[in-house]
XYZ file of C-alpha atoms in Angstrom:
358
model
C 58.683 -16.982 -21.178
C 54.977 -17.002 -22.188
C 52.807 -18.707 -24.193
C 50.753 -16.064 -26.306
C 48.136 -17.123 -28.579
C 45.334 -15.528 -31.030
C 43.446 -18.091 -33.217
C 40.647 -18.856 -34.946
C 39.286 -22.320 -36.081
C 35.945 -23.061 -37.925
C 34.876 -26.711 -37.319
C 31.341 -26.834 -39.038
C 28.752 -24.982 -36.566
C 31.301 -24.394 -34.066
C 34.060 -21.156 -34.607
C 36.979 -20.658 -31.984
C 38.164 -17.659 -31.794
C 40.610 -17.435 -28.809
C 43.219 -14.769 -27.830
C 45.378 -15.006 -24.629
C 48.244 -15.511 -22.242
C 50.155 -18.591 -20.473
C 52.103 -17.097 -18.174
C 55.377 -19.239 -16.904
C 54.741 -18.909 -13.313
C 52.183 -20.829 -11.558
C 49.244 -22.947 -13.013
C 46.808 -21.623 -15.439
C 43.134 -23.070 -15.854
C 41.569 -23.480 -18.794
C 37.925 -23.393 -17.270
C 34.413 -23.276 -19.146
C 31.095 -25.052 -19.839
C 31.155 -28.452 -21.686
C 31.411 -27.745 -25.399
C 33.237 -24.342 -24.875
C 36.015 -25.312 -27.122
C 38.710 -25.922 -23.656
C 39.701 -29.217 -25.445
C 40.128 -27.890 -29.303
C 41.841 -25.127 -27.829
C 44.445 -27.429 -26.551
C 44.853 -29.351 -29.779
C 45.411 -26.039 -31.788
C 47.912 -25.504 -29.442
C 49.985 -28.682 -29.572
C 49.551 -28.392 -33.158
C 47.302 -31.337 -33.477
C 44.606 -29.566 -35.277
C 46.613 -27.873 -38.393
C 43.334 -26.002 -39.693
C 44.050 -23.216 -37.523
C 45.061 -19.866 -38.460
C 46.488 -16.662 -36.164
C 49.675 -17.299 -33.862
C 50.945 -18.913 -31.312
C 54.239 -17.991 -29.670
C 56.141 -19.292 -26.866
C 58.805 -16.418 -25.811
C 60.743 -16.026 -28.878
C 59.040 -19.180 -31.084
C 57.076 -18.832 -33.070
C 54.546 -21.795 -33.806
C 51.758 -20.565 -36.255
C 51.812 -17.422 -38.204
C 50.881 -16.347 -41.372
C 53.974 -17.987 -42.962
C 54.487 -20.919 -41.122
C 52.763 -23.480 -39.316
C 54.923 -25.492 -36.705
C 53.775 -29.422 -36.546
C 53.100 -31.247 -33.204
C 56.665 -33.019 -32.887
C 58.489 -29.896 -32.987
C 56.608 -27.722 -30.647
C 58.063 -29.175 -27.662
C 54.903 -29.867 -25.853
C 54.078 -32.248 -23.006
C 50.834 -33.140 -23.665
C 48.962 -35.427 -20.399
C 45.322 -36.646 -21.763
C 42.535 -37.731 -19.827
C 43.348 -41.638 -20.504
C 47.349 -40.798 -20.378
C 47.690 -42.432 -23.554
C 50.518 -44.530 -22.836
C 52.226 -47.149 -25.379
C 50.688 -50.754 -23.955
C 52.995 -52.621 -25.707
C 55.990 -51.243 -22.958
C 56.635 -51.543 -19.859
C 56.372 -48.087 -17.519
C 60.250 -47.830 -18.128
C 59.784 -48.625 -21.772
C 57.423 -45.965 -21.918
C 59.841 -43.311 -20.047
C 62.760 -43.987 -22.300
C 61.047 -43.823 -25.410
C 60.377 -40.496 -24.487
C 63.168 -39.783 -22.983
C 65.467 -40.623 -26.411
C 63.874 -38.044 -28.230
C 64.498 -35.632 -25.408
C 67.296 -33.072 -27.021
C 67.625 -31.684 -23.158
C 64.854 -33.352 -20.846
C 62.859 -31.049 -18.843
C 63.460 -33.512 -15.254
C 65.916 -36.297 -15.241
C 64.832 -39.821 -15.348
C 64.857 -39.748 -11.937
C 63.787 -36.819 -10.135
C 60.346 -37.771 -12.529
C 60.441 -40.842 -11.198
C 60.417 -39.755 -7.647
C 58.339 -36.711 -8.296
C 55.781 -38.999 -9.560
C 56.217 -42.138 -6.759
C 56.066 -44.715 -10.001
C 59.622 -46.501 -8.665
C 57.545 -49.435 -7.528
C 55.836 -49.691 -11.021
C 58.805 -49.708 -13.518
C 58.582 -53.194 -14.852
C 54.913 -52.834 -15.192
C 52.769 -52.619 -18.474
C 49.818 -50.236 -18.381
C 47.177 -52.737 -18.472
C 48.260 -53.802 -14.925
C 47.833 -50.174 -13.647
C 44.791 -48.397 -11.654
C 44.188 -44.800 -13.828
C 45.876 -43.497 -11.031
C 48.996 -44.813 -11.674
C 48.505 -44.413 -15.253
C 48.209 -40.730 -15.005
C 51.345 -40.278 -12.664
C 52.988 -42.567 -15.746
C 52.176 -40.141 -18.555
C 52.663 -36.884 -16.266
C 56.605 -38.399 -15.769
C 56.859 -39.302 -18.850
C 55.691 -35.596 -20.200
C 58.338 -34.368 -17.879
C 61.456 -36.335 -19.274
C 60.813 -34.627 -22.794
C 62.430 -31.340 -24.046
C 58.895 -29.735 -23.409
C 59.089 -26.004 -23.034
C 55.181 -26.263 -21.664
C 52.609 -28.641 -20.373
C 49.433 -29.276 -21.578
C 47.257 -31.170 -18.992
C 43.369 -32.299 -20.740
C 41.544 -33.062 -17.722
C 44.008 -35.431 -16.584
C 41.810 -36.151 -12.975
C 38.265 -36.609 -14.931
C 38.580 -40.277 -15.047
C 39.962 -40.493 -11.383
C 37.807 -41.547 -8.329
C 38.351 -38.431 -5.074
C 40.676 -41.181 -3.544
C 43.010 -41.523 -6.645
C 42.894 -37.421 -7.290
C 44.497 -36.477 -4.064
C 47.982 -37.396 -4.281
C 48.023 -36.212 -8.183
C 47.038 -33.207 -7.055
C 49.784 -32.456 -4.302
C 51.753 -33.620 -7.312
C 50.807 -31.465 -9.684
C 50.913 -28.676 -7.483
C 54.571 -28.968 -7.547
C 54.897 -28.763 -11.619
C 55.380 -24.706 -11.171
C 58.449 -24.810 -9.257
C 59.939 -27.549 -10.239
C 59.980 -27.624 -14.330
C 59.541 -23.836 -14.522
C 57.698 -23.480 -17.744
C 53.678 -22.465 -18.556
C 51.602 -24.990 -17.443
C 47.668 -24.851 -19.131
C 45.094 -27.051 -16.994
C 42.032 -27.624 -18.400
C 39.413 -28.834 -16.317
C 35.637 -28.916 -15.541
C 35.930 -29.209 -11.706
C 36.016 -25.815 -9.935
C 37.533 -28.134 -6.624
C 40.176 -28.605 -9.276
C 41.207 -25.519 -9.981
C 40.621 -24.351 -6.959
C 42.912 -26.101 -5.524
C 45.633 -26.152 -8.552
C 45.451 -23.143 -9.865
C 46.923 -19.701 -10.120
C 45.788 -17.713 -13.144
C 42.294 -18.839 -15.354
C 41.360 -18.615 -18.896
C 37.491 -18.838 -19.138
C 36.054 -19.778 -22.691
C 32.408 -19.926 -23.153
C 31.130 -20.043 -26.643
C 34.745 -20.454 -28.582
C 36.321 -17.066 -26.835
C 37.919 -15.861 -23.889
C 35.723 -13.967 -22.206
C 37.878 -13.578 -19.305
C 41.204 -13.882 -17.796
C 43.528 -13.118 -14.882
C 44.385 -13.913 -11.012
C 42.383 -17.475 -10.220
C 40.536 -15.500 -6.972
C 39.671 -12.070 -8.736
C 38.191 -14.425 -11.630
C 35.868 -16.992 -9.774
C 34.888 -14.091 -7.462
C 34.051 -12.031 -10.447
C 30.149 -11.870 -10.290
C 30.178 -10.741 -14.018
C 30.955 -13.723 -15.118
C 29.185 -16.924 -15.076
C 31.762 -19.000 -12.651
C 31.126 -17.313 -9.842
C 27.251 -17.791 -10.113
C 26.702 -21.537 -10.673
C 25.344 -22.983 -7.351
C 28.915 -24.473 -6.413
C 31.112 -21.171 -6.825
C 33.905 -21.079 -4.626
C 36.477 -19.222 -3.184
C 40.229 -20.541 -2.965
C 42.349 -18.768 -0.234
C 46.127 -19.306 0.944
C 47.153 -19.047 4.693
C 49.925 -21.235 6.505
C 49.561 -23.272 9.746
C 49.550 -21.541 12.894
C 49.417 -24.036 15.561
C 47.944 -27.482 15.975
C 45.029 -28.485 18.975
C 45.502 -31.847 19.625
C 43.595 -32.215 22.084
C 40.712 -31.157 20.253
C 41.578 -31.816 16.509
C 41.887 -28.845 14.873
C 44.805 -26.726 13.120
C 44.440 -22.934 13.063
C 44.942 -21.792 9.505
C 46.626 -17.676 9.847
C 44.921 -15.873 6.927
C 45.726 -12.821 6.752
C 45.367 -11.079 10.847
C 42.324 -14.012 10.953
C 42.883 -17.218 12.613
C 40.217 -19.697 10.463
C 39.706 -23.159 12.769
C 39.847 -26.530 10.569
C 40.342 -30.495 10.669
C 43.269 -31.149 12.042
C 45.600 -31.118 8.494
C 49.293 -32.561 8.823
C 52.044 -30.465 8.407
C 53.972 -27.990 10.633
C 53.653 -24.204 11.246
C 54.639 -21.612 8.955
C 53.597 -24.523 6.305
C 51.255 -23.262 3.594
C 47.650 -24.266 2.835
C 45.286 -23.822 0.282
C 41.583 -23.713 1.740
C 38.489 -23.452 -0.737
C 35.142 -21.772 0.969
C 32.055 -23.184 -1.199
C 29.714 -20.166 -1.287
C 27.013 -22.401 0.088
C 28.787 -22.782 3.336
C 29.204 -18.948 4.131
C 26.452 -17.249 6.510
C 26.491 -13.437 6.913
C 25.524 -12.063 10.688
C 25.359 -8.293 11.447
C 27.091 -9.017 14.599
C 30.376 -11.219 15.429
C 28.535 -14.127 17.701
C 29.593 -15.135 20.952
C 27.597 -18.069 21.719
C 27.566 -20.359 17.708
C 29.168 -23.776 17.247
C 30.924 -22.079 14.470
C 33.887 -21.261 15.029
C 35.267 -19.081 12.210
C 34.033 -15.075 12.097
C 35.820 -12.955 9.414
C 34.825 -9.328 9.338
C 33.329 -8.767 5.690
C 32.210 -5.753 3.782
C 29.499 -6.255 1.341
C 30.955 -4.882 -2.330
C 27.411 -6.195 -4.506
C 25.578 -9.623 -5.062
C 23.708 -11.005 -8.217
C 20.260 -12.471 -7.293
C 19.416 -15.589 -9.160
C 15.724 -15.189 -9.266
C 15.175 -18.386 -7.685
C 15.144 -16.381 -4.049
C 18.406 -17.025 -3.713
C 21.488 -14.068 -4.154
C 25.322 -14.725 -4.492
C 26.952 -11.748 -2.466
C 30.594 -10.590 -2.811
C 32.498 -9.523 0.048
C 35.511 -7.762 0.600
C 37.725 -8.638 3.339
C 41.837 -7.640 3.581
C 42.995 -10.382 1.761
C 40.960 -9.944 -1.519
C 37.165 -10.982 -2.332
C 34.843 -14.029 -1.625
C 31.128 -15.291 -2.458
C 28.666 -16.360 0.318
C 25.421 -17.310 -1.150
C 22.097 -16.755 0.964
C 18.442 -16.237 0.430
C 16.540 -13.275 -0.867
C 14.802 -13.688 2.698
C 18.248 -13.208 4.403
C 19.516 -10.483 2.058
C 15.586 -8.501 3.022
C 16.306 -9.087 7.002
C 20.211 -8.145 6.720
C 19.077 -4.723 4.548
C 22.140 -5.725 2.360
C 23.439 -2.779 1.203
C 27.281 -1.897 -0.671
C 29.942 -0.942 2.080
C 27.462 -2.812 4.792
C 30.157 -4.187 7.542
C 29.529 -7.924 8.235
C 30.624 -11.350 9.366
C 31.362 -13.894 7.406
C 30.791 -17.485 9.358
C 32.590 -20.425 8.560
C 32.116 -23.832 9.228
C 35.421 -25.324 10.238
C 33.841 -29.106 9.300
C 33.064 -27.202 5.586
C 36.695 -26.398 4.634
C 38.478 -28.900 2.273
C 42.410 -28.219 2.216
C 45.034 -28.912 0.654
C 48.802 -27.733 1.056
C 50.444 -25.262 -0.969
C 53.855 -26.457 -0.825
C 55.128 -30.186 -0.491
Protein backbone atom coordinates (compact mmCIF):
# COMPACT_ATOMS: atom_id res chain seq x y z
CA UNK A 1 0.00 0.00 0.00
CA UNK A 2 1.22 3.45 -1.16
CA UNK A 3 0.46 6.76 -0.82
CA UNK A 4 0.38 8.38 -4.43
CA UNK A 5 -0.22 11.93 -4.86
CA UNK A 6 -0.37 14.71 -7.81
CA UNK A 7 -1.59 18.19 -6.69
CA UNK A 8 -1.60 21.53 -7.24
CA UNK A 9 -2.43 24.45 -4.81
CA UNK A 10 -2.23 28.26 -5.54
CA UNK A 11 -1.84 30.22 -2.24
CA UNK A 12 -1.31 33.90 -3.53
CA UNK A 13 2.47 34.16 -4.88
CA UNK A 14 3.21 30.74 -3.95
CA UNK A 15 1.87 27.54 -6.47
CA UNK A 16 2.49 23.81 -5.34
CA UNK A 17 2.56 21.63 -7.73
CA UNK A 18 3.68 18.21 -6.31
CA UNK A 19 3.54 14.66 -7.80
CA UNK A 20 4.91 11.54 -5.96
CA UNK A 21 5.17 8.33 -4.01
CA UNK A 22 4.97 7.15 -0.16
CA UNK A 23 6.04 3.97 -0.25
CA UNK A 24 4.86 1.56 2.87
CA UNK A 25 8.19 0.30 3.73
CA UNK A 26 10.66 2.28 5.54
CA UNK A 27 10.70 6.11 6.29
CA UNK A 28 10.32 8.68 3.68
CA UNK A 29 11.73 12.38 4.03
CA UNK A 30 10.13 15.14 3.00
CA UNK A 31 13.39 17.34 2.67
CA UNK A 32 13.83 20.98 1.12
CA UNK A 33 14.76 24.64 1.75
CA UNK A 34 12.57 26.72 4.17
CA UNK A 35 9.55 27.95 2.25
CA UNK A 36 9.62 24.95 -0.25
CA UNK A 37 6.08 24.11 0.43
CA UNK A 38 7.29 20.59 2.83
CA UNK A 39 4.66 21.85 5.38
CA UNK A 40 1.55 22.77 2.88
CA UNK A 41 2.33 19.68 1.28
CA UNK A 42 1.49 17.86 4.40
CA UNK A 43 -1.72 19.74 5.06
CA UNK A 44 -3.03 18.96 1.46
CA UNK A 45 -2.40 15.67 2.37
CA UNK A 46 -4.26 15.26 5.66
CA UNK A 47 -6.87 17.14 4.00
CA UNK A 48 -6.46 20.21 6.06
CA UNK A 49 -6.09 22.53 3.22
CA UNK A 50 -9.41 21.71 0.99
CA UNK A 51 -8.30 24.23 -1.89
CA UNK A 52 -6.40 21.61 -3.47
CA UNK A 53 -7.08 19.96 -6.62
CA UNK A 54 -5.39 16.56 -8.39
CA UNK A 55 -5.40 13.18 -6.28
CA UNK A 56 -4.33 11.60 -3.61
CA UNK A 57 -4.64 7.85 -3.13
CA UNK A 58 -3.66 5.52 -0.52
CA UNK A 59 -3.72 1.81 -2.16
CA UNK A 60 -7.21 1.51 -3.20
CA UNK A 61 -8.66 5.08 -1.51
CA UNK A 62 -9.13 7.43 -2.98
CA UNK A 63 -8.90 10.93 -1.11
CA UNK A 64 -9.11 13.83 -3.73
CA UNK A 65 -10.13 13.49 -7.27
CA UNK A 66 -11.98 15.28 -9.59
CA UNK A 67 -15.29 14.14 -8.00
CA UNK A 68 -14.64 13.99 -4.57
CA UNK A 69 -12.71 15.52 -1.97
CA UNK A 70 -12.16 13.35 1.27
CA UNK A 71 -12.15 15.68 4.64
CA UNK A 72 -9.41 15.38 7.35
CA UNK A 73 -11.46 13.04 9.85
CA UNK A 74 -11.95 10.44 7.39
CA UNK A 75 -8.60 10.06 5.85
CA UNK A 76 -7.25 8.07 8.57
CA UNK A 77 -4.17 10.05 9.16
CA UNK A 78 -1.86 10.31 12.16
CA UNK A 79 -0.78 13.56 12.02
CA UNK A 80 2.47 14.43 14.86
CA UNK A 81 3.14 18.45 14.68
CA UNK A 82 6.04 20.21 15.75
CA UNK A 83 4.29 21.34 19.22
CA UNK A 84 2.35 17.75 19.38
CA UNK A 85 -0.73 19.54 19.79
CA UNK A 86 -2.10 17.73 22.57
CA UNK A 87 -5.61 18.51 24.40
CA UNK A 88 -4.30 20.46 27.84
CA UNK A 89 -7.35 20.10 29.41
CA UNK A 90 -6.50 15.92 29.81
CA UNK A 91 -4.40 14.09 31.35
CA UNK A 92 -1.69 11.93 29.00
CA UNK A 93 -4.28 8.99 29.40
CA UNK A 94 -7.13 11.33 28.70
CA UNK A 95 -5.44 12.29 25.72
CA UNK A 96 -4.75 8.49 24.52
CA UNK A 97 -8.31 7.43 24.96
CA UNK A 98 -9.86 10.17 23.31
CA UNK A 99 -8.11 9.03 20.48
CA UNK A 100 -8.29 5.82 20.99
CA UNK A 101 -12.50 5.86 21.02
CA UNK A 102 -12.61 7.00 17.67
CA UNK A 103 -10.20 4.30 16.64
CA UNK A 104 -12.57 1.81 14.35
CA UNK A 105 -9.34 -0.74 14.57
CA UNK A 106 -6.26 1.06 16.31
CA UNK A 107 -3.09 0.88 14.51
CA UNK A 108 -0.98 -0.32 18.17
CA UNK A 109 -2.85 -1.25 21.24
CA UNK A 110 -3.02 1.00 24.15
CA UNK A 111 -0.24 -0.61 25.32
CA UNK A 112 2.37 -1.67 23.09
CA UNK A 113 2.14 2.55 22.33
CA UNK A 114 2.58 3.02 25.62
CA UNK A 115 5.69 1.01 25.91
CA UNK A 116 6.89 1.83 22.46
CA UNK A 117 6.83 5.33 23.52
CA UNK A 118 8.27 4.88 27.47
CA UNK A 119 5.23 7.46 28.60
CA UNK A 120 4.01 4.66 31.48
CA UNK A 121 5.52 6.92 34.10
CA UNK A 122 3.57 9.99 32.69
CA UNK A 123 -0.09 8.75 32.45
CA UNK A 124 -1.72 10.86 35.08
CA UNK A 125 0.10 13.83 33.83
CA UNK A 126 -1.35 16.98 31.97
CA UNK A 127 0.81 18.41 29.20
CA UNK A 128 1.72 21.52 30.85
CA UNK A 129 3.80 19.43 33.34
CA UNK A 130 5.76 17.82 30.42
CA UNK A 131 9.40 18.68 28.87
CA UNK A 132 8.65 18.81 24.69
CA UNK A 133 10.24 15.67 24.89
CA UNK A 134 7.75 13.95 26.53
CA UNK A 135 5.19 15.84 24.77
CA UNK A 136 6.25 14.57 21.46
CA UNK A 137 6.51 10.80 22.58
CA UNK A 138 2.67 11.76 23.90
CA UNK A 139 1.30 12.78 20.51
CA UNK A 140 3.51 10.11 18.49
CA UNK A 141 1.45 7.28 20.91
CA UNK A 142 -1.37 8.83 20.67
CA UNK A 143 -1.11 8.99 16.56
CA UNK A 144 -0.45 5.33 16.87
CA UNK A 145 -3.68 4.20 18.83
CA UNK A 146 -5.86 5.69 15.87
CA UNK A 147 -7.14 3.72 12.79
CA UNK A 148 -4.36 5.67 10.80
CA UNK A 149 -3.45 3.93 7.59
CA UNK A 150 -0.24 6.54 7.47
CA UNK A 151 1.78 8.92 9.52
CA UNK A 152 2.43 12.27 8.97
CA UNK A 153 5.37 13.55 11.14
CA UNK A 154 5.87 17.91 10.68
CA UNK A 155 9.19 18.29 12.06
CA UNK A 156 8.30 16.67 15.16
CA UNK A 157 12.30 17.06 16.64
CA UNK A 158 12.58 20.99 15.57
CA UNK A 159 11.62 22.17 18.92
CA UNK A 160 13.79 19.46 20.74
CA UNK A 161 17.25 20.20 22.33
CA UNK A 162 20.19 17.09 20.80
CA UNK A 163 19.63 15.56 24.36
CA UNK A 164 15.76 15.23 24.06
CA UNK A 165 16.08 14.07 20.08
CA UNK A 166 18.00 10.95 20.75
CA UNK A 167 15.73 8.59 22.26
CA UNK A 168 12.76 9.89 19.79
CA UNK A 169 14.79 9.03 17.26
CA UNK A 170 15.66 5.28 18.18
CA UNK A 171 11.91 5.51 18.57
CA UNK A 172 10.91 6.55 15.55
CA UNK A 173 13.17 4.40 13.85
CA UNK A 174 11.05 1.60 14.89
CA UNK A 175 7.60 3.12 13.30
CA UNK A 176 8.47 0.99 9.89
CA UNK A 177 8.32 -2.31 11.35
CA UNK A 178 6.17 -2.03 13.81
CA UNK A 179 2.81 -0.16 12.40
CA UNK A 180 3.62 -1.15 8.81
CA UNK A 181 2.09 1.67 6.91
CA UNK A 182 3.84 4.90 4.82
CA UNK A 183 5.41 7.01 7.06
CA UNK A 184 6.23 10.90 5.46
CA UNK A 185 8.97 12.83 7.66
CA UNK A 186 9.40 16.15 7.00
CA UNK A 187 12.31 17.76 8.27
CA UNK A 188 15.00 20.48 7.80
CA UNK A 189 17.90 18.60 9.52
CA UNK A 190 19.94 16.44 7.10
CA UNK A 191 21.35 14.57 10.73
CA UNK A 192 17.65 13.84 10.78
CA UNK A 193 17.10 12.17 7.96
CA UNK A 194 20.10 10.81 7.86
CA UNK A 195 19.67 8.97 10.47
CA UNK A 196 15.70 8.19 10.02
CA UNK A 197 15.31 7.80 6.77
CA UNK A 198 14.94 5.43 3.89
CA UNK A 199 13.49 6.98 0.74
CA UNK A 200 13.41 11.23 0.20
CA UNK A 201 11.09 13.52 -1.49
CA UNK A 202 12.99 16.83 -2.23
CA UNK A 203 10.71 19.96 -2.97
CA UNK A 204 12.32 23.17 -3.81
CA UNK A 205 10.17 25.84 -5.24
CA UNK A 206 6.52 23.97 -4.78
CA UNK A 207 7.72 20.62 -6.87
CA UNK A 208 9.46 17.53 -6.55
CA UNK A 209 12.40 17.82 -8.14
CA UNK A 210 13.64 14.61 -6.97
CA UNK A 211 12.97 11.35 -5.42
CA UNK A 212 14.21 7.86 -4.55
CA UNK A 213 16.72 5.70 -2.24
CA UNK A 214 17.79 8.29 0.84
CA UNK A 215 21.82 7.55 -0.18
CA UNK A 216 21.52 7.76 -4.12
CA UNK A 217 19.54 11.16 -3.35
CA UNK A 218 21.84 13.15 -0.87
CA UNK A 219 24.81 11.79 -2.87
CA UNK A 220 23.24 13.05 -6.00
CA UNK A 221 25.55 16.06 -6.95
CA UNK A 222 22.72 17.31 -9.31
CA UNK A 223 20.83 18.32 -6.84
CA UNK A 224 21.23 20.93 -4.31
CA UNK A 225 21.38 18.53 -0.99
CA UNK A 226 24.34 17.12 -1.64
CA UNK A 227 26.16 20.54 -2.15
CA UNK A 228 25.29 22.66 0.92
CA UNK A 229 28.46 22.77 3.13
CA UNK A 230 26.97 20.03 5.60
CA UNK A 231 26.06 17.21 2.94
CA UNK A 232 26.32 13.92 4.27
CA UNK A 233 26.43 10.49 3.67
CA UNK A 234 24.29 7.86 5.77
CA UNK A 235 25.67 4.24 5.61
CA UNK A 236 24.45 0.86 7.36
CA UNK A 237 26.97 -1.78 8.70
CA UNK A 238 26.50 -4.01 11.95
CA UNK A 239 28.94 -4.44 14.89
CA UNK A 240 31.84 -6.52 14.46
CA UNK A 241 33.60 -6.69 17.65
CA UNK A 242 34.09 -4.40 20.60
CA UNK A 243 37.94 -3.04 21.96
CA UNK A 244 37.57 -2.45 25.34
CA UNK A 245 40.55 -1.90 26.15
CA UNK A 246 40.85 0.85 23.89
CA UNK A 247 37.21 2.12 23.33
CA UNK A 248 36.27 1.50 20.11
CA UNK A 249 33.65 -0.85 18.19
CA UNK A 250 34.53 -1.96 14.66
CA UNK A 251 31.58 -1.17 12.45
CA UNK A 252 31.71 -4.23 9.21
CA UNK A 253 30.62 -2.20 6.15
CA UNK A 254 30.62 -3.92 3.49
CA UNK A 255 34.48 -6.17 3.32
CA UNK A 256 35.68 -2.66 5.35
CA UNK A 257 36.11 -2.66 8.98
CA UNK A 258 35.36 1.41 9.86
CA UNK A 259 36.85 2.07 13.72
CA UNK A 260 34.35 4.24 16.01
CA UNK A 261 33.40 5.29 19.75
CA UNK A 262 32.77 2.55 21.48
CA UNK A 263 28.61 2.29 20.68
CA UNK A 264 26.57 -0.29 22.91
CA UNK A 265 25.11 -3.11 21.46
CA UNK A 266 26.33 -6.61 20.45
CA UNK A 267 27.73 -8.06 17.17
CA UNK A 268 25.82 -8.79 14.21
CA UNK A 269 23.68 -5.64 15.66
CA UNK A 270 23.01 -2.99 13.02
CA UNK A 271 24.19 0.64 12.87
CA UNK A 272 23.51 3.54 11.02
CA UNK A 273 26.76 5.82 10.64
CA UNK A 274 26.50 9.34 8.83
CA UNK A 275 30.05 10.62 7.19
CA UNK A 276 29.72 14.63 7.01
CA UNK A 277 31.52 15.42 3.73
CA UNK A 278 33.70 17.81 5.66
CA UNK A 279 35.28 15.04 7.57
CA UNK A 280 36.43 12.89 4.47
CA UNK A 281 40.21 13.37 3.19
CA UNK A 282 41.24 11.72 -0.11
CA UNK A 283 45.10 10.25 -0.20
CA UNK A 284 46.53 8.61 -3.38
CA UNK A 285 47.99 6.05 -1.20
CA UNK A 286 46.44 3.86 1.82
CA UNK A 287 48.74 5.40 4.87
CA UNK A 288 50.61 3.44 7.19
CA UNK A 289 51.77 5.80 9.69
CA UNK A 290 48.09 8.53 10.31
CA UNK A 291 46.18 8.74 13.59
CA UNK A 292 43.28 7.95 11.43
CA UNK A 293 42.26 5.00 11.54
CA UNK A 294 39.62 4.36 8.85
CA UNK A 295 40.98 3.89 4.91
CA UNK A 296 38.22 2.88 2.41
CA UNK A 297 39.40 2.35 -1.13
CA UNK A 298 37.37 5.01 -3.28
CA UNK A 299 37.01 5.65 -6.95
CA UNK A 300 36.43 9.14 -7.97
CA UNK A 301 32.90 9.13 -10.22
CA UNK A 302 32.84 13.47 -10.60
CA UNK A 303 32.74 16.50 -8.10
CA UNK A 304 30.95 19.97 -8.39
CA UNK A 305 33.32 22.87 -7.49
CA UNK A 306 31.67 25.58 -5.52
CA UNK A 307 33.70 28.45 -6.73
CA UNK A 308 34.68 29.38 -3.38
CA UNK A 309 38.03 26.98 -3.89
CA UNK A 310 36.38 24.45 -2.47
CA UNK A 311 34.89 21.05 -4.64
CA UNK A 312 32.37 18.37 -3.32
CA UNK A 313 33.69 15.00 -4.93
CA UNK A 314 31.62 11.79 -5.30
CA UNK A 315 33.10 8.55 -4.82
CA UNK A 316 32.22 5.21 -5.56
CA UNK A 317 33.06 2.50 -3.29
CA UNK A 318 31.18 -1.30 -3.20
CA UNK A 319 28.54 -0.36 -1.12
CA UNK A 320 27.08 2.61 -3.15
CA UNK A 321 28.31 6.43 -3.34
CA UNK A 322 29.59 9.13 -0.83
CA UNK A 323 30.72 12.98 -0.80
CA UNK A 324 34.13 14.09 0.63
CA UNK A 325 34.54 17.73 0.25
CA UNK A 326 38.20 19.23 -0.22
CA UNK A 327 39.88 22.22 -1.68
CA UNK A 328 40.44 23.23 -5.25
CA UNK A 329 44.21 23.15 -3.97
CA UNK A 330 43.79 19.42 -3.03
CA UNK A 331 41.70 18.44 -6.07
CA UNK A 332 45.03 20.42 -8.38
CA UNK A 333 47.76 18.24 -6.25
CA UNK A 334 45.55 14.87 -6.35
CA UNK A 335 45.07 15.48 -10.48
CA UNK A 336 41.41 14.40 -9.70
CA UNK A 337 40.32 12.77 -12.50
CA UNK A 338 36.85 10.20 -13.13
CA UNK A 339 37.80 6.44 -12.42
CA UNK A 340 41.01 7.90 -10.29
CA UNK A 341 41.49 4.99 -7.46
CA UNK A 342 41.69 6.59 -3.96
CA UNK A 343 41.35 6.48 -0.20
CA UNK A 344 38.87 7.75 1.55
CA UNK A 345 40.08 8.67 5.39
CA UNK A 346 37.88 8.69 8.16
CA UNK A 347 38.03 10.06 11.38
CA UNK A 348 36.75 7.50 13.83
CA UNK A 349 36.13 10.63 16.57
CA UNK A 350 33.91 12.23 13.33
CA UNK A 351 31.29 9.44 13.05
CA UNK A 352 27.91 10.03 14.85
CA UNK A 353 25.83 6.63 15.08
CA UNK A 354 22.98 5.50 15.72
CA UNK A 355 21.45 1.84 15.62
CA UNK A 356 19.37 0.51 13.01
CA UNK A 357 17.38 -1.85 14.89
CA UNK A 358 16.24 -1.62 18.67
Amino acid sequence: MTLDFAIRLRQGNFQLEAVGQVPRGGITALIGPSGAGKSTLLRVLAGLETRATGHIRLGDETWLSAEQQVPAHRRRVGLVFQDGALLPHLTVAGNLDYALKRAQKPRLARNEAISLTGIRNLLEQRPSQLSGGQRQRVALARSLVTDASVLLLDEPLSALDQQARQPLIAILRQLPTRVGIPVLYVSHSLEEVGLLADHALLIEAGRICASGGLRPLLTDLEQSQARLPHALTPIDGSIRSHDVADGLTAIAWGRETLWIPRVGGEPGDGVRLLLHARDLSLALERPSDSSILNSVPVQVLDWYDHGNGQCTVRLETETGALLARITRRSARLLDLHPGQLLFALIKSVALPEMPVED
